């Protein structure tokens, strides 16, 4: 009946269906069959960093979607679609899924959070993220992106964020409804009346591997605010620092204490060797301009081996 292995699935997507900001929601993964050589689908999944997918669900050949009805039970869950027939399997390189965030504020009213966005979701510009009527971050009034060239923030807030394409220079920062870019980190700030912590979830497909330009402009500081690739193998500050050849320091924001924690490249590493999290953003100091490969893997593997 089947003369060859099937083609890979196409048009893979993941969306959350639930309350505003997706704090409690079901996840739907959809795909198209690559061709007619389909016996059934294997939907591989993992609830950890999407490096190796060993668990899977069988889905019939006439069904091109899967509903995860308890997605809110998992801080993160990712899927890869494999098309199967007796001749062989063909797994997609696209990874789809969702990640959960906890946006925090302390008792003093400070509510800064450094976040990474490894998932390609519906966010195109800054206002999309602080738009609380849709899938934006709840209680967030300001989002900022770091401009490595002039070592200043580019800011968008509820009260002062120009329309698309228009930016203004402030006394210390640039104000702009900037574009959301892969592997940048972002600073989210909450309003003063926000709860001490609120949940937020983002769904879509993981960004593909690409090089990130890290800059060391003339002057005292050479900081870059970065996010990580969804299937990174980096586990702590030391591994991230050693992965960037010209990096000499890295810092993370402690949301609970609302302060930074740092780690420097000195005598094998000094400071807090904090763990790496996909949902966080990190400031990295570099000694020279560098093109950094944002992913340690180009895609995950299924069944214990690459396909």
Coordinates of C-alpha atoms in Angstrom, one line a residue:
X1 CA 0.0 0.0 0.0
X2 CA 2.8 2.4 0.9
X3 CA 5.8 2.5 -1.6
X4 CA 7.9 5.0 0.4
X5 CA 8.3 6.8 3.7
X6 CA 6.0 9.8 4.1
X7 CA 6.9 13.5 3.7
X8 CA 7.2 15.7 6.7
X9 CA 4.2 17.5 8.2
X10 CA 3.8 21.1 7.3
X11 CA 2.1 24.3 8.7
X12 CA 2.6 23.2 12.3
X13 CA 1.1 25.6 14.8
X14 CA 0.1 25.8 18.5
X15 CA -2.4 28.1 20.0
X16 CA -3.9 28.5 23.5
X17 CA -7.6 28.6 23.9
X18 CA -8.8 30.1 27.2
X19 CA -8.9 33.1 29.4
X20 CA -7.4 36.5 28.6
X21 CA -3.6 36.3 28.9
X22 CA -3.9 32.5 28.7
X23 CA -3.4 32.1 32.5
X24 CA -5.7 29.0 32.3
X25 CA -6.1 27.5 28.9
X26 CA -6.1 24.5 26.6
X27 CA -3.5 24.0 24.0
X28 CA -4.3 23.0 20.4
X29 CA -1.5 21.7 18.0
X30 CA -2.4 21.6 14.3
X31 CA -0.5 20.4 11.2
X32 CA -1.0 19.4 7.6
X33 CA 0.1 16.1 6.2
X34 CA 3.1 16.3 3.9
X35 CA 1.5 14.0 1.3
X36 CA -0.9 11.0 1.0
X37 CA 1.5 8.4 2.4
X38 CA 0.2 8.6 5.9
X39 CA -0.7 5.6 8.0
X40 CA -0.9 7.5 11.3
X41 CA 0.8 10.4 13.2
X42 CA 3.1 10.2 16.2
X43 CA 2.9 13.4 18.2
X44 CA 6.1 13.4 20.3
X45 CA 6.1 15.6 23.4
X46 CA 8.2 16.7 26.3
X47 CA 7.5 18.8 29.4
X48 CA 11.2 19.8 29.8
X49 CA 13.6 21.6 27.5
X50 CA 12.8 20.4 24.0
X51 CA 16.0 18.5 23.2
X52 CA 15.0 14.9 23.1
X53 CA 11.4 13.7 22.5
X54 CA 10.8 10.1 23.7
X55 CA 7.1 10.1 24.6
X56 CA 4.5 10.2 22.0
X57 CA 0.8 9.9 21.3
X58 CA -0.7 8.1 18.3
X59 CA -3.1 10.2 16.2
X60 CA -5.2 8.7 13.4
X61 CA -4.5 9.7 9.8
X62 CA -7.7 11.6 9.4
X63 CA -7.0 13.9 12.4
X64 CA -4.8 16.9 11.9
X65 CA -4.9 18.4 15.4
X66 CA -4.5 17.5 19.0
X67 CA -6.1 19.2 22.0
X68 CA -4.1 19.2 25.2
X69 CA -6.9 19.8 27.7
X70 CA -4.7 20.3 30.8
X71 CA -2.0 22.4 29.4
X72 CA -2.1 24.7 32.4
X73 CA -0.8 21.9 34.5
X74 CA 2.6 22.1 32.8
X75 CA 4.9 25.1 33.0
X76 CA 6.0 24.2 29.5
X77 CA 5.1 21.5 27.0
X78 CA 6.5 21.0 23.5
X79 CA 5.5 18.8 20.5
X80 CA 7.0 17.5 17.3
X81 CA 4.9 15.8 14.6
X82 CA 6.1 12.6 13.0
X83 CA 4.3 11.0 10.1
X84 CA 4.4 7.2 10.0
X85 CA 3.7 4.3 7.7
X86 CA 5.2 0.8 7.4
X87 CA 8.0 2.0 5.3
X88 CA 9.3 4.6 7.8
X89 CA 8.8 7.7 10.0
X90 CA 9.5 11.3 9.1
X91 CA 9.6 13.7 12.0
X92 CA 9.3 17.5 11.6
X93 CA 12.1 19.8 12.7
X94 CA 9.5 22.3 13.8
X95 CA 8.8 22.3 17.5
X96 CA 5.5 23.8 18.8
X97 CA 4.2 24.3 22.3
X98 CA 3.7 26.7 25.1
X99 CA 5.7 28.3 28.0
X100 CA 4.5 29.7 31.2
X101 CA 5.8 32.9 32.9
X102 CA 5.4 34.2 36.5
X103 CA 5.5 38.0 36.4
X104 CA 6.5 39.4 39.9
X105 CA 6.4 42.5 41.9
X106 CA 7.7 43.1 45.4
X107 CA 6.0 44.8 48.3
X108 CA 7.7 48.1 47.7
X109 CA 6.0 48.4 44.3
X110 CA 8.9 47.5 42.1
X111 CA 7.9 45.0 39.4
X112 CA 10.7 44.5 36.9
X113 CA 11.1 41.2 35.1
X114 CA 13.7 40.3 32.4
X115 CA 12.1 37.8 30.0
X116 CA 13.1 35.9 26.9
X117 CA 10.7 34.9 24.2
X118 CA 11.9 31.7 22.4
X119 CA 8.5 31.0 21.0
X120 CA 7.4 32.7 17.8
X121 CA 3.9 33.7 18.9
X122 CA 1.5 36.4 17.7
X123 CA 3.6 39.3 19.1
X124 CA 4.9 41.6 16.3
X125 CA 5.5 44.9 18.2
X126 CA 5.9 46.0 21.8
X127 CA 2.3 47.1 22.2
X128 CA 1.2 43.6 21.5
X129 CA 2.8 42.4 24.7
X130 CA 1.5 45.1 27.0
X131 CA -2.0 44.9 25.4
X132 CA -3.9 43.2 28.3
X133 CA -7.1 42.7 26.3
X134 CA -5.6 39.8 24.4
X135 CA -2.7 37.5 24.9
X136 CA -0.3 40.1 26.3
X137 CA 1.4 40.0 29.7
X138 CA -1.1 40.7 32.5
X139 CA -0.6 43.8 34.6
X140 CA 2.4 44.9 32.5
X141 CA 2.5 48.6 31.7
X142 CA 6.0 48.9 30.1
X143 CA 8.2 46.8 27.9
X144 CA 11.7 47.8 27.0
X145 CA 14.4 46.4 24.6
X146 CA 18.1 47.2 25.1
X147 CA 19.9 49.1 22.4
X148 CA 23.4 47.7 22.4
X149 CA 24.7 50.4 20.1
X150 CA 24.1 53.3 22.5
X151 CA 23.6 51.2 25.7
X152 CA 20.2 52.6 26.4
X153 CA 16.7 51.1 26.6
X154 CA 14.1 51.5 23.9
X155 CA 10.8 51.9 25.8
X156 CA 7.1 51.3 25.1
X157 CA 4.5 52.0 27.8
X158 CA 0.8 52.4 28.1
X159 CA 1.0 56.2 28.1
X160 CA 3.9 57.0 25.7
X161 CA 4.3 54.6 22.9
X162 CA 4.2 56.1 19.3
X163 CA 2.4 54.3 16.5
X164 CA 4.3 51.8 14.3
X165 CA 7.3 53.4 12.6
X166 CA 7.5 56.5 14.7
X167 CA 10.1 56.8 17.5
X168 CA 11.1 59.7 19.7
X169 CA 14.3 60.4 21.6
X170 CA 13.9 61.0 25.3
X171 CA 16.3 62.4 27.8
X172 CA 17.8 59.0 28.5
X173 CA 15.9 56.4 26.5
X174 CA 14.3 56.1 23.1
X175 CA 10.5 55.7 23.0
X176 CA 9.3 53.4 20.3
X177 CA 6.7 50.7 19.5
X178 CA 9.6 48.5 18.5
X179 CA 9.5 45.1 16.7
X180 CA 9.8 41.9 18.7
X181 CA 12.9 40.1 17.6
X182 CA 14.1 36.5 18.1
X183 CA 16.6 36.0 20.9
X184 CA 16.4 39.5 22.3
X185 CA 15.7 39.8 26.0
X186 CA 13.1 42.3 27.3
X187 CA 12.3 44.1 30.5
X188 CA 8.7 44.0 31.6
X189 CA 7.4 46.3 34.3
X190 CA 4.1 45.8 36.1
X191 CA 1.7 48.5 37.5
X192 CA 1.9 49.4 41.2
X193 CA -1.5 47.7 42.0
X194 CA -0.6 44.4 40.4
X195 CA -0.5 41.2 42.6
X196 CA 2.8 40.1 43.8
X197 CA 2.8 37.5 41.1
X198 CA 0.7 36.8 38.0
X199 CA 0.7 34.0 35.5
X200 CA 1.1 34.4 31.7
X201 CA 1.5 31.8 29.0
X202 CA 2.8 32.1 25.4
X203 CA 2.2 29.5 22.6
X204 CA 3.6 29.0 19.1
X205 CA 6.6 27.5 17.4
X206 CA 10.2 27.7 18.5
X207 CA 12.3 30.2 16.6
X208 CA 14.9 28.6 14.3
X209 CA 18.6 28.7 15.0
X210 CA 20.3 32.0 14.0
X211 CA 23.3 34.1 14.8
X212 CA 22.9 37.0 17.2
X213 CA 25.0 40.1 16.9
X214 CA 26.5 41.0 20.3
X215 CA 28.1 44.5 20.3
X216 CA 30.9 46.1 22.3
X217 CA 30.6 49.8 21.5
X218 CA 33.3 52.3 22.5
X219 CA 32.8 53.4 26.1
X220 CA 32.6 51.9 29.6
X221 CA 29.8 49.4 29.1
X222 CA 29.4 46.6 26.5
X223 CA 26.0 45.1 27.5
X224 CA 23.6 43.1 25.5
X225 CA 20.2 41.9 26.7
X226 CA 19.6 38.4 25.2
X227 CA 17.0 35.6 25.2
X228 CA 17.9 32.0 24.6
X229 CA 16.9 29.4 22.0
X230 CA 14.2 27.1 23.0
X231 CA 16.2 23.9 22.8
X232 CA 19.5 25.2 24.2
X233 CA 21.7 22.8 26.1
X234 CA 23.1 25.5 28.4
X235 CA 22.3 24.9 32.0
X236 CA 23.9 27.7 34.1
X237 CA 25.6 31.0 34.0
X238 CA 29.1 29.5 33.6
X239 CA 28.0 27.4 30.6
X240 CA 26.4 30.5 28.9
X241 CA 29.4 32.6 29.6
X242 CA 31.8 30.0 28.1
X243 CA 29.5 29.6 25.1
X244 CA 30.0 33.2 24.1
X245 CA 33.7 33.5 23.2
X246 CA 34.1 37.2 24.1
X247 CA 31.8 37.3 27.1
X248 CA 33.3 38.4 30.5
X249 CA 30.2 38.8 32.6
X250 CA 26.5 37.8 32.7
X251 CA 23.7 38.9 35.0
X252 CA 20.1 37.8 35.7
X253 CA 17.3 39.7 37.4
X254 CA 16.0 38.2 40.6
X255 CA 12.3 39.0 40.4
X256 CA 11.6 38.1 44.0
X257 CA 14.2 40.5 45.4
X258 CA 14.1 42.9 42.5
X259 CA 17.8 43.0 42.1
X260 CA 20.5 41.7 39.8
X261 CA 22.7 38.6 40.3
X262 CA 26.0 38.4 38.4
X263 CA 28.7 36.0 37.3
X264 CA 32.1 37.0 35.9
X265 CA 34.8 35.3 33.8
X266 CA 37.6 35.5 36.4
X267 CA 39.7 32.6 37.7
X268 CA 37.3 30.0 36.3
X269 CA 34.2 32.0 37.3
X270 CA 33.1 34.1 40.3
X271 CA 29.7 35.1 41.6
X272 CA 26.4 33.3 41.5
X273 CA 26.4 30.5 39.0
X274 CA 22.7 30.7 38.6
X275 CA 20.6 28.2 36.6
X276 CA 19.5 29.1 33.0
X277 CA 15.8 29.3 32.3
X278 CA 14.1 29.6 28.9
X279 CA 11.7 32.3 30.0
X280 CA 14.3 34.7 31.4
X281 CA 16.4 37.4 29.7
X282 CA 20.1 37.9 30.5
X283 CA 22.5 40.8 30.3
X284 CA 25.8 39.7 28.7
X285 CA 28.9 41.9 28.7
X286 CA 31.3 41.2 25.8
X287 CA 34.8 42.5 25.1
X288 CA 34.5 42.6 21.3
X289 CA 31.7 42.5 18.7
X290 CA 30.6 38.9 18.3
X291 CA 28.2 36.8 16.2
X292 CA 26.9 34.3 18.7
X293 CA 25.0 31.1 17.7
X294 CA 21.9 31.3 19.8
X295 CA 21.2 27.6 19.9
X296 CA 23.4 24.7 20.9
X297 CA 21.1 22.4 18.8
X298 CA 19.3 23.2 15.5
X299 CA 16.4 21.0 16.5
X300 CA 15.4 18.4 19.0
X301 CA 15.6 14.6 18.4
X302 CA 12.8 12.0 18.6
X303 CA 12.8 8.5 19.8
X304 CA 16.3 8.9 21.3
X305 CA 18.0 9.8 18.0
X306 CA 18.0 12.4 15.3
X307 CA 15.7 11.9 12.3

